[in-house]
Amino acid sequence: HQNEISLASLKSLRVMNFRMTDGGMSIDAVGIDSPHAVVSRSADGVIEAGGVRLITPVATAAPSPDPVVTNAPTATQPSVAVLLKAFELKDASVEWIDRATAKPVDTTAHLTVGATDVAYGPEAKPGKFNFDVRVDGAVDSISGTGEVTAATAHQAVKIDVAGQGIRAGSVAEYLPPGIRCTLHDGRLHAGITA
């Protein structure tokens, strides 16, 4: 049918060699190929994803009193080790349709992610990852590589990011009144450690 709209789709999902052991689990590879979703906001502010209503506008209420916080003892859970040897998210896309802005927005973000040796556990070693993002009409490419450590006692991330062809595009619709962006071919390069 010509008027049908695909709200969500997935070309393929692969999980290779999932193993459970006494100390945790390992997966040789997870591959997700061409997932696509449509997320929209109607003129009255209702947000839907994949045809499911997620958020509706809420009337502003008086602030609630600050919650009382107590320091309850926490039970220590035994550490479980998890290892994902390879992960690939290929050609993912999210279409964003916004009818609540002065000028309606209809754009698509595209994402590809790869990762190797991502682990969590008491002695997890750093895993490596890379990504590439582009947004139709706003970003030609933002790509990055890095390492992530998710050891039980130590978490860290290092990322090297580079971007080009960055412009206001449809993002300009979200700027406050009176603010105008004249960016036409922005570039960035950053190193982030946390």
mmCIF file with all atom_site columns, C-alpha atoms in Angstrom:
data_model
loop_
_atom_site.group_PDB
_atom_site.id
_atom_site.type_symbol
_atom_site.label_atom_id
_atom_site.label_alt_id
_atom_site.label_comp_id
_atom_site.label_asym_id
_atom_site.label_entity_id
_atom_site.label_seq_id
_atom_site.pdbx_PDB_ins_code
_atom_site.Cartn_x
_atom_site.Cartn_y
_atom_site.Cartn_z
_atom_site.occupancy
_atom_site.B_iso_or_equiv
_atom_site.pdbx_formal_charge
_atom_site.auth_seq_id
_atom_site.auth_comp_id
_atom_site.auth_asym_id
_atom_site.auth_atom_id
_atom_site.pdbx_PDB_model_num
ATOM 1   C CA . HIS A 1 1   ? 0.000  0.000   0.000  1.00 0.00 ? 1   HIS A CA 1
ATOM 2   C CA . GLN A 1 2   ? 1.315  3.399   -0.938 1.00 0.00 ? 2   GLN A CA 1
ATOM 3   C CA . ASN A 1 3   ? 0.282  5.194   2.303  1.00 0.00 ? 3   ASN A CA 1
ATOM 4   C CA . GLU A 1 4   ? 1.850  2.672   4.685  1.00 0.00 ? 4   GLU A CA 1
ATOM 5   C CA . ILE A 1 5   ? 4.623  3.986   6.921  1.00 0.00 ? 5   ILE A CA 1
ATOM 6   C CA . SER A 1 6   ? 7.177  1.655   8.495  1.00 0.00 ? 6   SER A CA 1
ATOM 7   C CA . LEU A 1 7   ? 7.346  2.644   12.181 1.00 0.00 ? 7   LEU A CA 1
ATOM 8   C CA . ALA A 1 8   ? 10.195 0.252   13.026 1.00 0.00 ? 8   ALA A CA 1
ATOM 9   C CA . SER A 1 9   ? 12.182 -2.355  11.134 1.00 0.00 ? 9   SER A CA 1
ATOM 10  C CA . LEU A 1 10  ? 15.300 -4.491  11.378 1.00 0.00 ? 10  LEU A CA 1
ATOM 11  C CA . LYS A 1 11  ? 17.114 -6.259  8.561  1.00 0.00 ? 11  LYS A CA 1
ATOM 12  C CA . SER A 1 12  ? 18.862 -8.817  10.780 1.00 0.00 ? 12  SER A CA 1
ATOM 13  C CA . LEU A 1 13  ? 19.997 -9.636  14.324 1.00 0.00 ? 13  LEU A CA 1
ATOM 14  C CA . ARG A 1 14  ? 22.775 -12.147 14.997 1.00 0.00 ? 14  ARG A CA 1
ATOM 15  C CA . VAL A 1 15  ? 24.043 -13.482 18.320 1.00 0.00 ? 15  VAL A CA 1
ATOM 16  C CA . MET A 1 16  ? 26.973 -15.895 18.024 1.00 0.00 ? 16  MET A CA 1
ATOM 17  C CA . ASN A 1 17  ? 28.121 -18.376 20.681 1.00 0.00 ? 17  ASN A CA 1
ATOM 18  C CA . PHE A 1 18  ? 26.453 -17.235 23.894 1.00 0.00 ? 18  PHE A CA 1
ATOM 19  C CA . ARG A 1 19  ? 28.013 -19.121 26.827 1.00 0.00 ? 19  ARG A CA 1
ATOM 20  C CA . MET A 1 20  ? 27.233 -19.124 30.562 1.00 0.00 ? 20  MET A CA 1
ATOM 21  C CA . THR A 1 21  ? 29.893 -20.128 33.084 1.00 0.00 ? 21  THR A CA 1
ATOM 22  C CA . ASP A 1 22  ? 30.076 -20.177 36.877 1.00 0.00 ? 22  ASP A CA 1
ATOM 23  C CA . GLY A 1 23  ? 31.728 -16.738 36.839 1.00 0.00 ? 23  GLY A CA 1
ATOM 24  C CA . GLY A 1 24  ? 29.644 -15.029 34.174 1.00 0.00 ? 24  GLY A CA 1
ATOM 25  C CA . MET A 1 25  ? 28.947 -15.121 30.466 1.00 0.00 ? 25  MET A CA 1
ATOM 26  C CA . SER A 1 26  ? 30.580 -14.477 27.133 1.00 0.00 ? 26  SER A CA 1
ATOM 27  C CA . ILE A 1 27  ? 29.264 -13.746 23.664 1.00 0.00 ? 27  ILE A CA 1
ATOM 28  C CA . ASP A 1 28  ? 31.471 -14.058 20.603 1.00 0.00 ? 28  ASP A CA 1
ATOM 29  C CA . ALA A 1 29  ? 29.515 -11.587 18.477 1.00 0.00 ? 29  ALA A CA 1
ATOM 30  C CA . VAL A 1 30  ? 26.331 -9.532  18.278 1.00 0.00 ? 30  VAL A CA 1
ATOM 31  C CA . GLY A 1 31  ? 25.405 -7.954  14.957 1.00 0.00 ? 31  GLY A CA 1
ATOM 32  C CA . ILE A 1 32  ? 22.437 -5.684  14.284 1.00 0.00 ? 32  ILE A CA 1
ATOM 33  C CA . ASP A 1 33  ? 21.914 -4.698  10.670 1.00 0.00 ? 33  ASP A CA 1
ATOM 34  C CA . SER A 1 34  ? 19.834 -1.738  9.452  1.00 0.00 ? 34  SER A CA 1
ATOM 35  C CA . PRO A 1 35  ? 17.498 -1.061  12.377 1.00 0.00 ? 35  PRO A CA 1
ATOM 36  C CA . HIS A 1 36  ? 15.150 1.844   11.655 1.00 0.00 ? 36  HIS A CA 1
ATOM 37  C CA . ALA A 1 37  ? 12.653 3.647   13.878 1.00 0.00 ? 37  ALA A CA 1
ATOM 38  C CA . VAL A 1 38  ? 10.352 6.610   13.506 1.00 0.00 ? 38  VAL A CA 1
ATOM 39  C CA . VAL A 1 39  ? 10.000 8.971   16.467 1.00 0.00 ? 39  VAL A CA 1
ATOM 40  C CA . SER A 1 40  ? 7.575  11.854  16.236 1.00 0.00 ? 40  SER A CA 1
ATOM 41  C CA . ARG A 1 41  ? 6.203  14.764  18.245 1.00 0.00 ? 41  ARG A CA 1
ATOM 42  C CA . SER A 1 42  ? 2.752  16.010  17.340 1.00 0.00 ? 42  SER A CA 1
ATOM 43  C CA . ALA A 1 43  ? 1.727  19.672  17.372 1.00 0.00 ? 43  ALA A CA 1
ATOM 44  C CA . ASP A 1 44  ? 0.281  19.179  20.882 1.00 0.00 ? 44  ASP A CA 1
ATOM 45  C CA . GLY A 1 45  ? 3.579  17.737  22.210 1.00 0.00 ? 45  GLY A CA 1
ATOM 46  C CA . VAL A 1 46  ? 2.770  14.007  22.280 1.00 0.00 ? 46  VAL A CA 1
ATOM 47  C CA . ILE A 1 47  ? 5.877  11.893  21.540 1.00 0.00 ? 47  ILE A CA 1
ATOM 48  C CA . GLU A 1 48  ? 5.525  8.523   19.824 1.00 0.00 ? 48  GLU A CA 1
ATOM 49  C CA . ALA A 1 49  ? 8.166  5.937   18.924 1.00 0.00 ? 49  ALA A CA 1
ATOM 50  C CA . GLY A 1 50  ? 7.367  3.008   16.694 1.00 0.00 ? 50  GLY A CA 1
ATOM 51  C CA . GLY A 1 51  ? 3.695  3.962   16.908 1.00 0.00 ? 51  GLY A CA 1
ATOM 52  C CA . VAL A 1 52  ? 3.680  3.767   20.741 1.00 0.00 ? 52  VAL A CA 1
ATOM 53  C CA . ARG A 1 53  ? 2.757  6.895   22.715 1.00 0.00 ? 53  ARG A CA 1
ATOM 54  C CA . LEU A 1 54  ? 5.671  7.503   25.119 1.00 0.00 ? 54  LEU A CA 1
ATOM 55  C CA . ILE A 1 55  ? 5.349  11.000  26.520 1.00 0.00 ? 55  ILE A CA 1
ATOM 56  C CA . THR A 1 56  ? 2.389  13.295  26.758 1.00 0.00 ? 56  THR A CA 1
ATOM 57  C CA . PRO A 1 57  ? 2.620  16.908  27.865 1.00 0.00 ? 57  PRO A CA 1
ATOM 58  C CA . VAL A 1 58  ? 2.046  17.319  31.596 1.00 0.00 ? 58  VAL A CA 1
ATOM 59  C CA . ALA A 1 59  ? 0.647  20.388  33.300 1.00 0.00 ? 59  ALA A CA 1
ATOM 60  C CA . THR A 1 60  ? 3.210  22.090  35.522 1.00 0.00 ? 60  THR A CA 1
ATOM 61  C CA . ALA A 1 61  ? 2.609  21.310  39.192 1.00 0.00 ? 61  ALA A CA 1
ATOM 62  C CA . ALA A 1 62  ? 3.939  22.908  42.338 1.00 0.00 ? 62  ALA A CA 1
ATOM 63  C CA . PRO A 1 63  ? 7.348  21.520  43.316 1.00 0.00 ? 63  PRO A CA 1
ATOM 64  C CA . SER A 1 64  ? 7.225  18.647  45.776 1.00 0.00 ? 64  SER A CA 1
ATOM 65  C CA . PRO A 1 65  ? 9.152  18.861  49.046 1.00 0.00 ? 65  PRO A CA 1
ATOM 66  C CA . ASP A 1 66  ? 12.697 17.505  49.042 1.00 0.00 ? 66  ASP A CA 1
ATOM 67  C CA . PRO A 1 67  ? 12.732 13.752  49.614 1.00 0.00 ? 67  PRO A CA 1
ATOM 68  C CA . VAL A 1 68  ? 14.180 12.402  52.829 1.00 0.00 ? 68  VAL A CA 1
ATOM 69  C CA . VAL A 1 69  ? 17.343 10.427  52.131 1.00 0.00 ? 69  VAL A CA 1
ATOM 70  C CA . THR A 1 70  ? 18.560 7.776   54.501 1.00 0.00 ? 70  THR A CA 1
ATOM 71  C CA . ASN A 1 71  ? 21.792 5.867   54.230 1.00 0.00 ? 71  ASN A CA 1
ATOM 72  C CA . ALA A 1 72  ? 20.558 2.303   54.204 1.00 0.00 ? 72  ALA A CA 1
ATOM 73  C CA . PRO A 1 73  ? 23.204 -0.405  54.134 1.00 0.00 ? 73  PRO A CA 1
ATOM 74  C CA . THR A 1 74  ? 23.665 -1.974  50.725 1.00 0.00 ? 74  THR A CA 1
ATOM 75  C CA . ALA A 1 75  ? 24.264 -5.647  50.220 1.00 0.00 ? 75  ALA A CA 1
ATOM 76  C CA . THR A 1 76  ? 27.333 -6.551  48.223 1.00 0.00 ? 76  THR A CA 1
ATOM 77  C CA . GLN A 1 77  ? 26.507 -8.599  45.193 1.00 0.00 ? 77  GLN A CA 1
ATOM 78  C CA . PRO A 1 78  ? 28.982 -11.137 43.891 1.00 0.00 ? 78  PRO A CA 1
ATOM 79  C CA . SER A 1 79  ? 30.725 -9.862  40.780 1.00 0.00 ? 79  SER A CA 1
ATOM 80  C CA . VAL A 1 80  ? 29.748 -11.439 37.506 1.00 0.00 ? 80  VAL A CA 1
ATOM 81  C CA . ALA A 1 81  ? 32.045 -11.197 34.511 1.00 0.00 ? 81  ALA A CA 1
ATOM 82  C CA . VAL A 1 82  ? 30.553 -10.407 31.103 1.00 0.00 ? 82  VAL A CA 1
ATOM 83  C CA . LEU A 1 83  ? 32.536 -10.380 27.855 1.00 0.00 ? 83  LEU A CA 1
ATOM 84  C CA . LEU A 1 84  ? 31.271 -9.307  24.444 1.00 0.00 ? 84  LEU A CA 1
ATOM 85  C CA . LYS A 1 85  ? 34.034 -10.100 21.980 1.00 0.00 ? 85  LYS A CA 1
ATOM 86  C CA . ALA A 1 86  ? 32.543 -8.261  18.992 1.00 0.00 ? 86  ALA A CA 1
ATOM 87  C CA . PHE A 1 87  ? 29.585 -5.917  18.475 1.00 0.00 ? 87  PHE A CA 1
ATOM 88  C CA . GLU A 1 88  ? 28.415 -4.286  15.251 1.00 0.00 ? 88  GLU A CA 1
ATOM 89  C CA . LEU A 1 89  ? 25.486 -1.929  14.789 1.00 0.00 ? 89  LEU A CA 1
ATOM 90  C CA . LYS A 1 90  ? 25.369 -1.274  11.062 1.00 0.00 ? 90  LYS A CA 1
ATOM 91  C CA . ASP A 1 91  ? 23.354 1.414   9.262  1.00 0.00 ? 91  ASP A CA 1
ATOM 92  C CA . ALA A 1 92  ? 20.978 2.268   12.125 1.00 0.00 ? 92  ALA A CA 1
ATOM 93  C CA . SER A 1 93  ? 18.614 5.163   11.496 1.00 0.00 ? 93  SER A CA 1
ATOM 94  C CA . VAL A 1 94  ? 16.092 7.138   13.494 1.00 0.00 ? 94  VAL A CA 1
ATOM 95  C CA . GLU A 1 95  ? 13.694 9.426   11.676 1.00 0.00 ? 95  GLU A CA 1
ATOM 96  C CA . TRP A 1 96  ? 12.610 12.436  13.778 1.00 0.00 ? 96  TRP A CA 1
ATOM 97  C CA . ILE A 1 97  ? 9.373  14.165  12.780 1.00 0.00 ? 97  ILE A CA 1
ATOM 98  C CA . ASP A 1 98  ? 8.448  17.214  14.861 1.00 0.00 ? 98  ASP A CA 1
ATOM 99  C CA . ARG A 1 99  ? 5.214  19.107  14.247 1.00 0.00 ? 99  ARG A CA 1
ATOM 100 C CA . ALA A 1 100 ? 5.455  21.156  17.483 1.00 0.00 ? 100 ALA A CA 1
ATOM 101 C CA . THR A 1 101 ? 8.097  23.554  16.125 1.00 0.00 ? 101 THR A CA 1
ATOM 102 C CA . ALA A 1 102 ? 7.317  26.781  14.227 1.00 0.00 ? 102 ALA A CA 1
ATOM 103 C CA . LYS A 1 103 ? 8.652  25.192  11.039 1.00 0.00 ? 103 LYS A CA 1
ATOM 104 C CA . PRO A 1 104 ? 8.033  21.390  11.037 1.00 0.00 ? 104 PRO A CA 1
ATOM 105 C CA . VAL A 1 105 ? 11.159 19.235  11.266 1.00 0.00 ? 105 VAL A CA 1
ATOM 106 C CA . ASP A 1 106 ? 11.645 15.951  9.395  1.00 0.00 ? 106 ASP A CA 1
ATOM 107 C CA . THR A 1 107 ? 15.192 14.599  9.529  1.00 0.00 ? 107 THR A CA 1
ATOM 108 C CA . THR A 1 108 ? 17.007 11.301  9.956  1.00 0.00 ? 108 THR A CA 1
ATOM 109 C CA . ALA A 1 109 ? 20.031 10.441  12.096 1.00 0.00 ? 109 ALA A CA 1
ATOM 110 C CA . HIS A 1 110 ? 22.253 7.575   10.931 1.00 0.00 ? 110 HIS A CA 1
ATOM 111 C CA . LEU A 1 111 ? 24.582 5.579   13.207 1.00 0.00 ? 111 LEU A CA 1
ATOM 112 C CA . THR A 1 112 ? 27.156 2.826   12.821 1.00 0.00 ? 112 THR A CA 1
ATOM 113 C CA . VAL A 1 113 ? 28.964 1.412   15.879 1.00 0.00 ? 113 VAL A CA 1
ATOM 114 C CA . GLY A 1 114 ? 31.612 -1.262  16.317 1.00 0.00 ? 114 GLY A CA 1
ATOM 115 C CA . ALA A 1 115 ? 33.189 -2.625  19.486 1.00 0.00 ? 115 ALA A CA 1
ATOM 116 C CA . THR A 1 116 ? 35.625 -5.378  20.448 1.00 0.00 ? 116 THR A CA 1
ATOM 117 C CA . ASP A 1 117 ? 36.429 -7.052  23.756 1.00 0.00 ? 117 ASP A CA 1
ATOM 118 C CA . VAL A 1 118 ? 33.953 -5.028  25.821 1.00 0.00 ? 118 VAL A CA 1
ATOM 119 C CA . ALA A 1 119 ? 33.888 -6.496  29.310 1.00 0.00 ? 119 ALA A CA 1
ATOM 120 C CA . TYR A 1 120 ? 32.397 -5.941  32.746 1.00 0.00 ? 120 TYR A CA 1
ATOM 121 C CA . GLY A 1 121 ? 33.672 -7.619  35.881 1.00 0.00 ? 121 GLY A CA 1
ATOM 122 C CA . PRO A 1 122 ? 36.241 -7.605  38.645 1.00 0.00 ? 122 PRO A CA 1
ATOM 123 C CA . GLU A 1 123 ? 39.244 -7.632  36.296 1.00 0.00 ? 123 GLU A CA 1
ATOM 124 C CA . ALA A 1 124 ? 37.767 -6.308  33.047 1.00 0.00 ? 124 ALA A CA 1
ATOM 125 C CA . LYS A 1 125 ? 40.344 -5.041  30.580 1.00 0.00 ? 125 LYS A CA 1
ATOM 126 C CA . PRO A 1 126 ? 39.662 -2.058  28.270 1.00 0.00 ? 126 PRO A CA 1
ATOM 127 C CA . GLY A 1 127 ? 37.514 -2.723  25.218 1.00 0.00 ? 127 GLY A CA 1
ATOM 128 C CA . LYS A 1 128 ? 37.741 -0.739  21.995 1.00 0.00 ? 128 LYS A CA 1
ATOM 129 C CA . PHE A 1 129 ? 34.913 0.980   20.105 1.00 0.00 ? 129 PHE A CA 1
ATOM 130 C CA . ASN A 1 130 ? 34.272 3.218   17.105 1.00 0.00 ? 130 ASN A CA 1
ATOM 131 C CA . PHE A 1 131 ? 31.256 5.088   15.811 1.00 0.00 ? 131 PHE A CA 1
ATOM 132 C CA . ASP A 1 132 ? 30.076 7.285   12.978 1.00 0.00 ? 132 ASP A CA 1
ATOM 133 C CA . VAL A 1 133 ? 27.023 9.549   13.139 1.00 0.00 ? 133 VAL A CA 1
ATOM 134 C CA . ARG A 1 134 ? 25.430 11.755  10.520 1.00 0.00 ? 134 ARG A CA 1
ATOM 135 C CA . VAL A 1 135 ? 22.232 13.772  10.551 1.00 0.00 ? 135 VAL A CA 1
ATOM 136 C CA . ASP A 1 136 ? 20.559 14.652  7.260  1.00 0.00 ? 136 ASP A CA 1
ATOM 137 C CA . GLY A 1 137 ? 20.851 18.387  6.654  1.00 0.00 ? 137 GLY A CA 1
ATOM 138 C CA . ALA A 1 138 ? 22.821 19.104  9.849  1.00 0.00 ? 138 ALA A CA 1
ATOM 139 C CA . VAL A 1 139 ? 25.926 16.886  10.242 1.00 0.00 ? 139 VAL A CA 1
ATOM 140 C CA . ASP A 1 140 ? 27.933 15.242  7.459  1.00 0.00 ? 140 ASP A CA 1
ATOM 141 C CA . SER A 1 141 ? 29.963 13.140  9.898  1.00 0.00 ? 141 SER A CA 1
ATOM 142 C CA . ILE A 1 142 ? 30.946 12.867  13.537 1.00 0.00 ? 142 ILE A CA 1
ATOM 143 C CA . SER A 1 143 ? 33.153 9.865   14.097 1.00 0.00 ? 143 SER A CA 1
ATOM 144 C CA . GLY A 1 144 ? 35.109 8.596   17.027 1.00 0.00 ? 144 GLY A CA 1
ATOM 145 C CA . THR A 1 145 ? 37.279 5.841   18.390 1.00 0.00 ? 145 THR A CA 1
ATOM 146 C CA . GLY A 1 146 ? 38.025 4.971   21.946 1.00 0.00 ? 146 GLY A CA 1
ATOM 147 C CA . GLU A 1 147 ? 38.415 2.587   24.840 1.00 0.00 ? 147 GLU A CA 1
ATOM 148 C CA . VAL A 1 148 ? 36.052 1.766   27.665 1.00 0.00 ? 148 VAL A CA 1
ATOM 149 C CA . THR A 1 149 ? 36.928 0.077   30.950 1.00 0.00 ? 149 THR A CA 1
ATOM 150 C CA . ALA A 1 150 ? 34.143 -1.386  33.074 1.00 0.00 ? 150 ALA A CA 1
ATOM 151 C CA . ALA A 1 151 ? 35.997 -3.174  35.858 1.00 0.00 ? 151 ALA A CA 1
ATOM 152 C CA . THR A 1 152 ? 34.005 -3.511  39.062 1.00 0.00 ? 152 THR A CA 1
ATOM 153 C CA . ALA A 1 153 ? 36.283 -1.126  40.982 1.00 0.00 ? 153 ALA A CA 1
ATOM 154 C CA . HIS A 1 154 ? 37.358 1.123   38.090 1.00 0.00 ? 154 HIS A CA 1
ATOM 155 C CA . GLN A 1 155 ? 35.423 2.598   35.173 1.00 0.00 ? 155 GLN A CA 1
ATOM 156 C CA . ALA A 1 156 ? 36.926 4.834   32.512 1.00 0.00 ? 156 ALA A CA 1
ATOM 157 C CA . VAL A 1 157 ? 36.370 6.006   28.960 1.00 0.00 ? 157 VAL A CA 1
ATOM 158 C CA . LYS A 1 158 ? 38.705 7.634   26.430 1.00 0.00 ? 158 LYS A CA 1
ATOM 159 C CA . ILE A 1 159 ? 37.306 9.001   23.163 1.00 0.00 ? 159 ILE A CA 1
ATOM 160 C CA . ASP A 1 160 ? 38.858 10.774  20.197 1.00 0.00 ? 160 ASP A CA 1
ATOM 161 C CA . VAL A 1 161 ? 36.096 12.552  18.216 1.00 0.00 ? 161 VAL A CA 1
ATOM 162 C CA . ALA A 1 162 ? 36.225 14.369  14.874 1.00 0.00 ? 162 ALA A CA 1
ATOM 163 C CA . GLY A 1 163 ? 33.388 16.023  13.009 1.00 0.00 ? 163 GLY A CA 1
ATOM 164 C CA . GLN A 1 164 ? 32.891 17.882  9.764  1.00 0.00 ? 164 GLN A CA 1
ATOM 165 C CA . GLY A 1 165 ? 30.116 19.461  7.771  1.00 0.00 ? 165 GLY A CA 1
ATOM 166 C CA . ILE A 1 166 ? 28.306 20.632  10.904 1.00 0.00 ? 166 ILE A CA 1
ATOM 167 C CA . ARG A 1 167 ? 25.582 23.225  10.298 1.00 0.00 ? 167 ARG A CA 1
ATOM 168 C CA . ALA A 1 168 ? 22.412 24.421  11.981 1.00 0.00 ? 168 ALA A CA 1
ATOM 169 C CA . GLY A 1 169 ? 20.025 22.691  9.590  1.00 0.00 ? 169 GLY A CA 1
ATOM 170 C CA . SER A 1 170 ? 16.831 21.593  11.313 1.00 0.00 ? 170 SER A CA 1
ATOM 171 C CA . VAL A 1 171 ? 18.446 22.097  14.747 1.00 0.00 ? 171 VAL A CA 1
ATOM 172 C CA . ALA A 1 172 ? 17.874 25.836  14.249 1.00 0.00 ? 172 ALA A CA 1
ATOM 173 C CA . GLU A 1 173 ? 14.175 25.234  14.998 1.00 0.00 ? 173 GLU A CA 1
ATOM 174 C CA . TYR A 1 174 ? 15.116 24.458  18.631 1.00 0.00 ? 174 TYR A CA 1
ATOM 175 C CA . LEU A 1 175 ? 17.061 27.664  19.306 1.00 0.00 ? 175 LEU A CA 1
ATOM 176 C CA . PRO A 1 176 ? 15.418 30.254  21.591 1.00 0.00 ? 176 PRO A CA 1
ATOM 177 C CA . PRO A 1 177 ? 13.624 33.172  19.905 1.00 0.00 ? 177 PRO A CA 1
ATOM 178 C CA . GLY A 1 178 ? 16.032 35.835  18.715 1.00 0.00 ? 178 GLY A CA 1
ATOM 179 C CA . ILE A 1 179 ? 18.996 33.419  18.506 1.00 0.00 ? 179 ILE A CA 1
ATOM 180 C CA . ARG A 1 180 ? 20.214 32.597  15.020 1.00 0.00 ? 180 ARG A CA 1
ATOM 181 C CA . CYS A 1 181 ? 22.930 30.135  14.033 1.00 0.00 ? 181 CYS A CA 1
ATOM 182 C CA . THR A 1 182 ? 25.047 30.961  10.995 1.00 0.00 ? 182 THR A CA 1
ATOM 183 C CA . LEU A 1 183 ? 27.214 27.833  11.113 1.00 0.00 ? 183 LEU A CA 1
ATOM 184 C CA . HIS A 1 184 ? 27.573 26.393  7.573  1.00 0.00 ? 184 HIS A CA 1
ATOM 185 C CA . ASP A 1 185 ? 30.562 24.016  7.618  1.00 0.00 ? 185 ASP A CA 1
ATOM 186 C CA . GLY A 1 186 ? 31.668 23.549  11.208 1.00 0.00 ? 186 GLY A CA 1
ATOM 187 C CA . ARG A 1 187 ? 34.405 21.120  12.216 1.00 0.00 ? 187 ARG A CA 1
ATOM 188 C CA . LEU A 1 188 ? 35.438 19.718  15.562 1.00 0.00 ? 188 LEU A CA 1
ATOM 189 C CA . HIS A 1 189 ? 38.153 17.563  17.061 1.00 0.00 ? 189 HIS A CA 1
ATOM 190 C CA . ALA A 1 190 ? 38.234 16.594  20.700 1.00 0.00 ? 190 ALA A CA 1
ATOM 191 C CA . GLY A 1 191 ? 39.784 14.113  23.069 1.00 0.00 ? 191 GLY A CA 1
ATOM 192 C CA . ILE A 1 192 ? 37.679 13.149  26.076 1.00 0.00 ? 192 ILE A CA 1
ATOM 193 C CA . THR A 1 193 ? 38.812 11.179  29.112 1.00 0.00 ? 193 THR A CA 1
ATOM 194 C CA . ALA A 1 194 ? 36.564 10.355  32.030 1.00 0.00 ? 194 ALA A CA 1
#
